XYZ file of C-alpha atoms in Angstrom:
289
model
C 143.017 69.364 4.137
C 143.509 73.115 3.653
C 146.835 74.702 2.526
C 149.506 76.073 4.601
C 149.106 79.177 6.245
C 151.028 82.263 8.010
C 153.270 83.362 4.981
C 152.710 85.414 1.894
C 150.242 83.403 -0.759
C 147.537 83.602 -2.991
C 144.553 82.039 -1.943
C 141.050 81.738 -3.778
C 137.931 80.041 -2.949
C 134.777 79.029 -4.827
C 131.754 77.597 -3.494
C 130.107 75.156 -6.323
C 126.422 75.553 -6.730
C 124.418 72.468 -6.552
C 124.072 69.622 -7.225
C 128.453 69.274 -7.119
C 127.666 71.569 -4.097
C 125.958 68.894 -1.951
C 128.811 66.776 -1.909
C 131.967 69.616 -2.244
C 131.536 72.636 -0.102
C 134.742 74.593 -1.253
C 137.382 74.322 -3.958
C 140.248 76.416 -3.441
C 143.643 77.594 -5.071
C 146.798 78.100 -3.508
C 150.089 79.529 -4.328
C 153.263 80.845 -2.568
C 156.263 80.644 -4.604
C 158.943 81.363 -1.582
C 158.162 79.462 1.000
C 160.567 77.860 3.562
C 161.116 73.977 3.730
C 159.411 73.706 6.500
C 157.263 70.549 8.339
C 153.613 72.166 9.204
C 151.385 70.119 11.418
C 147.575 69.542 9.555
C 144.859 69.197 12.559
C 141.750 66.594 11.524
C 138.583 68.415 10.472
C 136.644 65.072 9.819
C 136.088 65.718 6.169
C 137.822 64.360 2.776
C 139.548 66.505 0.255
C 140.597 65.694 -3.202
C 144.183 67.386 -3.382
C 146.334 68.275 -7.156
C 149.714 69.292 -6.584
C 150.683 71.527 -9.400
C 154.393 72.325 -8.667
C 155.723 68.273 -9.207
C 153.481 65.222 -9.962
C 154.202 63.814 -6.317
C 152.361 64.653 -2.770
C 154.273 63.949 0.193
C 152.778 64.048 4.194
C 154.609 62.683 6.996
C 153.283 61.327 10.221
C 154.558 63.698 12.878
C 155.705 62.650 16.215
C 153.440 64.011 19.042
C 156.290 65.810 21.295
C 157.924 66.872 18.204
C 156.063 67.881 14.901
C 159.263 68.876 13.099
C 160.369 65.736 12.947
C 158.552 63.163 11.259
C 158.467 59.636 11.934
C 158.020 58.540 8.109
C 157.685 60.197 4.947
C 154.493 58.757 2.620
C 154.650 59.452 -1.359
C 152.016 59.406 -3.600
C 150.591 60.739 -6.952
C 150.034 64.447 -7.804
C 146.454 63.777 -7.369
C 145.388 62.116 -4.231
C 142.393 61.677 -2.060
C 142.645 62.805 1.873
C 140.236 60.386 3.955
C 138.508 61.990 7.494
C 140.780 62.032 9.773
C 140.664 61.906 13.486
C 144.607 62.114 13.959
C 147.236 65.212 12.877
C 149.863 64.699 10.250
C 152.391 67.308 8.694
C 152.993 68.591 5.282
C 156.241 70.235 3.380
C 155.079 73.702 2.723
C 157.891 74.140 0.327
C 156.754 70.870 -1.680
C 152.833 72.084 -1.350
C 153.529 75.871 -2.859
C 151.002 75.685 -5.572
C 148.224 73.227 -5.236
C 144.227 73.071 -6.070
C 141.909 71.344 -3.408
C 138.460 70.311 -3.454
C 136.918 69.973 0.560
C 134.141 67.570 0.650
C 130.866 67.729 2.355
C 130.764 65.202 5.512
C 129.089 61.941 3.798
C 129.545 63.846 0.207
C 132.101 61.142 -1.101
C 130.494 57.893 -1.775
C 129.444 59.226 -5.577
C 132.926 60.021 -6.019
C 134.632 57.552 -4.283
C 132.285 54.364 -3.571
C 130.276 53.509 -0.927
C 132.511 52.911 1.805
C 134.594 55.397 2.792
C 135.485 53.614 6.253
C 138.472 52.259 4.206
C 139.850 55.736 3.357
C 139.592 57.224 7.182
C 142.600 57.928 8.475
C 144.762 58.024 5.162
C 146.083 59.242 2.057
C 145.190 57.237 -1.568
C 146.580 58.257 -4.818
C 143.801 58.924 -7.109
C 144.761 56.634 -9.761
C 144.096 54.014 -7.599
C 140.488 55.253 -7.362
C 140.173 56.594 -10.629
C 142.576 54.593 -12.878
C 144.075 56.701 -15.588
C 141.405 59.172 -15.308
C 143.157 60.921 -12.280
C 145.938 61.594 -14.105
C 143.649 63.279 -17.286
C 141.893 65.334 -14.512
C 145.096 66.606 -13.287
C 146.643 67.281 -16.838
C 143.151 69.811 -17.625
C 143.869 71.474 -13.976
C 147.217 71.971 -15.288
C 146.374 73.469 -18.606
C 144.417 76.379 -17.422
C 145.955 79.475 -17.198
C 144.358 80.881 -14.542
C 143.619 80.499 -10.600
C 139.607 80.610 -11.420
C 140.105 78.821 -14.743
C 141.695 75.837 -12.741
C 138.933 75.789 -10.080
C 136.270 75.639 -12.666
C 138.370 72.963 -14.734
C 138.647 70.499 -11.202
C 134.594 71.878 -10.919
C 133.992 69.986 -14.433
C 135.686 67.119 -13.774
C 134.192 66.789 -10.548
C 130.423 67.399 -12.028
C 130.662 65.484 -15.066
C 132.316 62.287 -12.373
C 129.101 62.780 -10.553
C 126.365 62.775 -12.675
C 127.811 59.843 -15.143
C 127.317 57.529 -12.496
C 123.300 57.070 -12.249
C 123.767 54.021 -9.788
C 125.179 55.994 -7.157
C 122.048 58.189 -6.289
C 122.565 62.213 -5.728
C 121.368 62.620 -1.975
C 122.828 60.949 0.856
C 121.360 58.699 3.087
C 118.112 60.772 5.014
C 119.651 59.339 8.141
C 123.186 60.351 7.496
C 121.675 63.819 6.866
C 119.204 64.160 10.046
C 122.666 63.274 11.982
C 124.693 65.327 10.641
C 122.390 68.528 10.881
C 121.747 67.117 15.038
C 125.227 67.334 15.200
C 126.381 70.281 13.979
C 123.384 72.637 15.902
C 125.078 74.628 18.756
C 121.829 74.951 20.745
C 121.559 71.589 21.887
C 123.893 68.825 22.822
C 122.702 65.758 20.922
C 124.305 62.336 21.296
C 123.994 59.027 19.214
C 121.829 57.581 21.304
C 119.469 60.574 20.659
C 119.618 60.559 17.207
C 118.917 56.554 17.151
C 116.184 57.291 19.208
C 114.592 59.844 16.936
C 115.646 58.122 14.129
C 113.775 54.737 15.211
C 116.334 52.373 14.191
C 118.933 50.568 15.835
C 122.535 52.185 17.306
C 124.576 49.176 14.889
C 123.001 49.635 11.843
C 123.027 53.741 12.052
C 126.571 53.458 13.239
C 127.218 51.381 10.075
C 125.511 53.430 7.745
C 126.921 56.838 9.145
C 130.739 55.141 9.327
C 130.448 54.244 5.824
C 129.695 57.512 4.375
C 131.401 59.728 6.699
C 134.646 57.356 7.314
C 134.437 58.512 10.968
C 132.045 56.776 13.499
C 129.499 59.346 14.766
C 131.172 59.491 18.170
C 134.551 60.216 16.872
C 132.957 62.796 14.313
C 131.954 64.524 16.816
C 134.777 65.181 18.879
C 136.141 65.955 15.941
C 133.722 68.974 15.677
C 133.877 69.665 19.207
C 137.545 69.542 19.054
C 137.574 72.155 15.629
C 134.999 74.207 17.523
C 137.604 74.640 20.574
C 140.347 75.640 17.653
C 137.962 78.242 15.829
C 137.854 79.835 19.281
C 141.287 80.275 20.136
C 142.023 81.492 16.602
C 139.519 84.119 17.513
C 141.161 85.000 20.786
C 144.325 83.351 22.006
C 143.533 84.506 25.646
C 140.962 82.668 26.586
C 139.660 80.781 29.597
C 140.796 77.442 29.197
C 137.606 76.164 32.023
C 135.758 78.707 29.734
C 136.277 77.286 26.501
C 135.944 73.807 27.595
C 132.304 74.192 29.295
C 131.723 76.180 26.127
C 132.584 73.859 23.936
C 130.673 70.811 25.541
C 133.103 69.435 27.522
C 132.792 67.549 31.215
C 135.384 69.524 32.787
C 139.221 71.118 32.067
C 140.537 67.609 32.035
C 138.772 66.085 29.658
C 139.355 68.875 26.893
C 142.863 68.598 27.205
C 143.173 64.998 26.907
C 140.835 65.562 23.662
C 142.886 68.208 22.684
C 145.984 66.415 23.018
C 144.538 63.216 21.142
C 143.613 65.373 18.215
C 146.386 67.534 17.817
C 149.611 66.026 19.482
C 149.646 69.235 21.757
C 148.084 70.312 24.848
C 145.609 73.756 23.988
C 148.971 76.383 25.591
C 151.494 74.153 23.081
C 149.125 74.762 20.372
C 149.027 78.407 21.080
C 152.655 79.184 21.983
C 153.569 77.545 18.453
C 150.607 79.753 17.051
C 152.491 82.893 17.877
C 155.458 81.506 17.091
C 154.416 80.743 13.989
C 152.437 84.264 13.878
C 155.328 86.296 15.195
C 152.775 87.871 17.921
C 154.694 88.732 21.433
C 153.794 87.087 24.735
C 152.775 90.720 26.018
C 151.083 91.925 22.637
């Protein structure tokens, strides 16, 4: 889960080099001290994220009614440090209670080392860390706090999350081959693969990949991939607004119009010209600009 955005912040990134970089492909800061107490709707990426609140020891998200994301249907509380499982479903944050907050964004199939072996049990939800971690989340937060700087606290969470993965020897440092060969089919634009074609490659049967992928992912391969289809159709609209909705769908990979906003609507809780009228709401762009 990445911060809020559309208002004035600070925002810094840092890619970690291997071999915390095989399992976390971004740990950012984020800060922005004035921000309205507002409810902002977070779309599913299909990845986990390790989340530190550094303005009160307490993360809040609320699950958002579809026809109305202002108004949330129930309010969840948990620690200052918590764990974000994949997600095929949209969910809102405070942006006044998340105004200064370090993230780490996992690798798809990077959390078993930090988090166990199945991750199926995480999809879909929010975990304090302590529950994970035991008192050690807490300690990992406290060091976050204690630097002084934006980079300073990335490389502090960066230390923590090194040293967690290479104390634990039983957990090996690679995922499964499988896993990997899927996830690199998957995510190649040139050719449309499905899980049948990936078992087939892979010589081994649908169940037991399905199982195996699941576990380390926390999405099955099928919903993983709409997932990406579904972020591919929003990376596209954030490049231009105006596009052709038949367009973008064929582009995209779906069967028809239809289908993409039924997908679109599953994912986000919005059909694809909700989703952009709230953008330039949010955005303050005109209708005619």
């Amino acid at each position: 889960m990445l911060p809020p955005t559309g208002h004035p912040m600070q925002f810094v990134t840092y890619a970690p080099p291997p071999p915390l970089g095989r399992f976390v492909s971004l740990l950012w800061y984020y800060a922005a001290p004035e921000l309205p107490d507002l409810l902002e709707r977070v779309l599913p990426t299909g990845a986990m994220s390790l989340l530190i609140n550094l303005a009160e020891d307490e993360l809040r998200w609320y699950e958002a009614a579809p026809a109305a994301p202002v108004t949330p249907a129930r309010c969840h509380r948990l620690s200052g440090i918590a764990v974000c499982g994949a997600h095929a479903e949209h969910f809102a944050i405070d942006t006044a209670e998340q105004r200064a907050i370090v993230g780490a964004e996992l690798t798809p199939g990077g959390a078993p080392p930090f988090f166990g072996p199945d991750n199926e049990a995480l999809s879909g939800t929010h975990v304090s860390l302590d529950a994970l971690w035991g008192r050690e989340a807490a300690l990992v937060r406290e060091r976050v706090l204690e630097a002084r700087t934006p980079d300073e606290r990335l490389r502090a969470l960066e230390a923590a999350l090194t040293a967690r993965l290479l104390r634990r020897p039983a957990r090996p440092l690679a995922r499964d081959p499988a896993v990997d060969f899927a996830l690199a089919a998957f995510a190649d634009p040139s050719r449309a693969t499905t899980v049948a074609d990936v078992t087939g490659q892979l010589g081994m049967s649908s169940k037991r990949f399905i199982r195996s992928f699941t576990e380390q992912v926390g999405l099955t391969p099928k919903r993983y991939c709409r997932v990406q289809r579904f972020q591919q159709a929003i990376s596209a609209i954030a490049r231009d607004e105006r596009v052709s909705w038949a367009g973008l769908a064929a582009a995209c990979g779906y069967y028809d119009q239809a289908h993409f906003i039924h997908d679109f609507r599953a994912f986000a809780g919005l059909t694809p010209t909700e989703y952009v009228a709230r953008r330039r709401e949010r955005n303050h762009v005109p209708l005619d600009g």
